[in-house]
Amino acid sequence: MSRKTTLFHACLCACLCAGLLAASSCSQGPQNSGKAIYLDESKPLEERIEDALSRMTLEEKVKILHAQSKFSSAGVPRLGIPELWCTDGPHGIRPEVLWDEWEQAGWTNDSCVAFPALTCLAATWSEEVSALYGKSIGEEARYREKDVLLGPGVNIYRTPLNGRNFEYMGEDPYLASKMVVPYIQEVQKNGVAACVKHYALNNQEALRHEYDAVVDDRTLNEIYLPAFKAAVQEGGAWSIMGSYNLYKGQHVCHNQWLLNDILKGEWGFDGAVISDWGGCHDSDEAIVGGLDLEFGTWTDGLTMGATSGYDSYHLADAYLERLRDGRASEEVLNDKVRRVLRLIFRTAMCQDKPFGSLCSPEHYAAARRIGNEGIVLLKNDCSVLPVKASAKKILVVGENAIKMMTVGGGSSSLKVQREVSPLEGIKAAAGEGVEVVYERGYVGDVSGDYNGVVTGQDLSEKRSAGKLIADACAQAADADIVIFVGGLNKASHQDCEDSDRFGLELPYAQDAVIEALAEVNPNLAVVIVSGNAVAMPWVNKVNAIVEAWYGGSESGNALADVLFGKVNPSGKLPFTFPARLEDNGAHALKAYDPHSRTANYSEGIFVGYRWAQKQGIKPLFAFGHGLSYTEFSYSDACAKRKSMSENGKLTVKTTVTNTGSVAGKEVVQLYISDRECSLERPVMELKGFKKIYLEPGQSKEVSFVIEPDMLKFYDPQLSGWKLEKGLFTAHIGSSSEDIRCSVNFEVK
Ligand code: BGC
């Protein structure tokens, strides 16, 4: 039994015994000195909460509403109610930091498995893989005795410049909604709460504490809220994190509309709202504005991270004062306390939970599988990939082939037990007798530390940019295949929290390296490691392109599996790769301004492919795109009936056949067009997907059930969802730009 659990059990036994012998000696609460129902797990949760609440003093109630250290809040020691411990999230379990500081605590037993970034998970388009992710990371969190995992993130991909897109699940509300639910459910089976973040409208990092998101109700409801709603209502998330930005001029961590009206009111969320670290700014607003647990506030009179400022938190002494002099109501207080108790009872105080596991072979296997299924083959002309068995010399070029990517990027930074780099993965897959040569090609970010976790890699390089290219090209000339591994990294203004990218271009003049290699050797595969779309001015000069994402501990192995054909790629893009920044709605309308304190979401619902299709813009790579080493054919779509009533259902079907010579997986996607509507609707919207496995020559029937809810739009006049009669089209395809069959139907 672990230290924390042992302590908890000891305390629990002591309290129970004392409760039996002398009712008031241990559980001396303000009103209730009877039998401790709150400790009895056989009793209904709400009864236990009421019992605990009735025993707590005013001071104890306020005490559990704010942090006591960087990542923990106090329990109620007198009652044996344990502390609550949080951890980042969302790709692995963050190493321990000092009590009051961000610096490392210096533990030697807090290394973890890094799972691929959430963009990679979203690119698997597999709910089963999402469940595996949640189970695995939940077990790691549980083993490390964490109660709240700060993740997953589901902010919609509005601009490719957002430094934090890699922590989210792409541009489509339906895809993100489907993918987030199993992650949460499986994490929580470990007695660890998911804390879904960052609710809401945190779609850029520039001025993240200051910008006010100005968005219309339809856009809010159709694009930016659905994944959070699914997380709460279908995933049953036990906590949610308020975001840093503002909405309607009010910080979101204490926001009447988003927290009280929508989350707790409309959606019936019964969990706790946790502030993002330092996201709470005002006691009076925080008290009435729906915040339950305050973390990370930089308090007045203290410098960043100075010790013991916790009593000065907005929901600490300032709250007590207001309660004592009647400015704050005890009813509101009790609602917060109930929510935090509910969270503690579900997690820290839950006795019926597994013990978890850390760095297990199963977790490494899970990390590799998630990578395998999420890596996207964007282009593969002349069958450059998979690497031929006859290849005798493989040239690997690029900093990202060797750079550790699990350190950096902000709060998702990890301390891993191991990380297999792309170069190591390629060497292992190539095996004996194949010469694998490495050339740097360019110099990007040579640093490698985050809050005291250091990669220990020496990436210093003395050669000039020209010499690096010349050396790489010299090796490329007689290579059987050249694999360039570049992209972005976790440094500031790349894929990193607290800053946005400056542009869509690849940094560090990588374009020049790629162009030079393409001239020397047509057998070139470009692998992009990133969490964001990048411009590819060389797209027509390069035969093979792979999006590998941030793969975590097993990144190199997962990538090599795909490059060498051990795994047939089946990932599909969870967001559009625009050819130019101006092809993205927010940028076309100049609605994204990193220097403005107002973020006008003027493109409205036309985010990602919705914008590209409305404008007739051909993306560089479309939402839902991803190739395979085999081919899939689709039969015509059919529906038994061609009409449905307002509360009916309709099934559409197609048969998919693997017409190639290797087994593979295809993500069959359903999009729906509303052809007659009183409001403008997107050309089509994703409303279903299924990932199927097919042996060569095998066929499978894939069917989708269309229900009225899937056809509705948010009508701002009604402040609600509306289904209008008329003509619709169901499209089934391999991507949003590769529709293979369609069928019209009418809603009567
Ligand atoms: C981030 C959160 C994170 C928190 C704690 C904040 O800066 O925005 O995502 O969970 O820090 O590290």
PDB file of C-alpha atoms in Angstrom, residues 174 641 644 648-653 670 672 687-690 702-711 730 732 745:
ATOM      1  CA  TYR A 174     -17.675  16.432 -33.724  1.00  0.00           C
ATOM      2  CA  ARG A 641     -35.722   5.353 -47.589  1.00  0.00           C
ATOM      3  CA  MET A 644     -37.067  10.936 -42.575  1.00  0.00           C
ATOM      4  CA  GLY A 648     -37.088   9.459 -37.250  1.00  0.00           C
ATOM      5  CA  LYS A 649     -33.785   7.882 -38.180  1.00  0.00           C
ATOM      6  CA  LEU A 650     -32.174   6.988 -41.462  1.00  0.00           C
ATOM      7  CA  THR A 651     -29.386   4.535 -42.162  1.00  0.00           C
ATOM      8  CA  VAL A 652     -26.910   5.177 -44.963  1.00  0.00           C
ATOM      9  CA  LYS A 653     -24.479   2.511 -46.089  1.00  0.00           C
ATOM     10  CA  LEU A 670     -19.719  10.808 -42.949  1.00  0.00           C
ATOM     11  CA  ILE A 672     -23.798  16.060 -44.102  1.00  0.00           C
ATOM     12  CA  LYS A 687     -21.241  13.814 -38.463  1.00  0.00           C
ATOM     13  CA  GLY A 688     -19.790  10.326 -38.189  1.00  0.00           C
ATOM     14  CA  PHE A 689     -16.677   8.197 -38.716  1.00  0.00           C
ATOM     15  CA  LYS A 690     -15.661   4.582 -38.408  1.00  0.00           C
ATOM     16  CA  VAL A 702     -20.144   0.466 -43.183  1.00  0.00           C
ATOM     17  CA  SER A 703     -23.353   2.066 -42.050  1.00  0.00           C
ATOM     18  CA  PHE A 704     -24.204   5.300 -40.282  1.00  0.00           C
ATOM     19  CA  VAL A 705     -27.455   6.091 -38.539  1.00  0.00           C
ATOM     20  CA  ILE A 706     -28.537   9.666 -39.156  1.00  0.00           C
ATOM     21  CA  GLU A 707     -30.618  11.137 -36.376  1.00  0.00           C
ATOM     22  CA  PRO A 708     -32.447  14.474 -36.299  1.00  0.00           C
ATOM     23  CA  ASP A 709     -30.047  15.948 -33.716  1.00  0.00           C
ATOM     24  CA  MET A 710     -27.208  15.580 -36.214  1.00  0.00           C
ATOM     25  CA  LEU A 711     -29.027  17.848 -38.661  1.00  0.00           C
ATOM     26  CA  ALA A 730     -25.125  12.510 -46.759  1.00  0.00           C
ATOM     27  CA  ILE A 732     -19.331   9.263 -47.345  1.00  0.00           C
ATOM     28  CA  PHE A 745     -32.665  12.661 -48.365  1.00  0.00           C
TER      29      PHE A 745
END
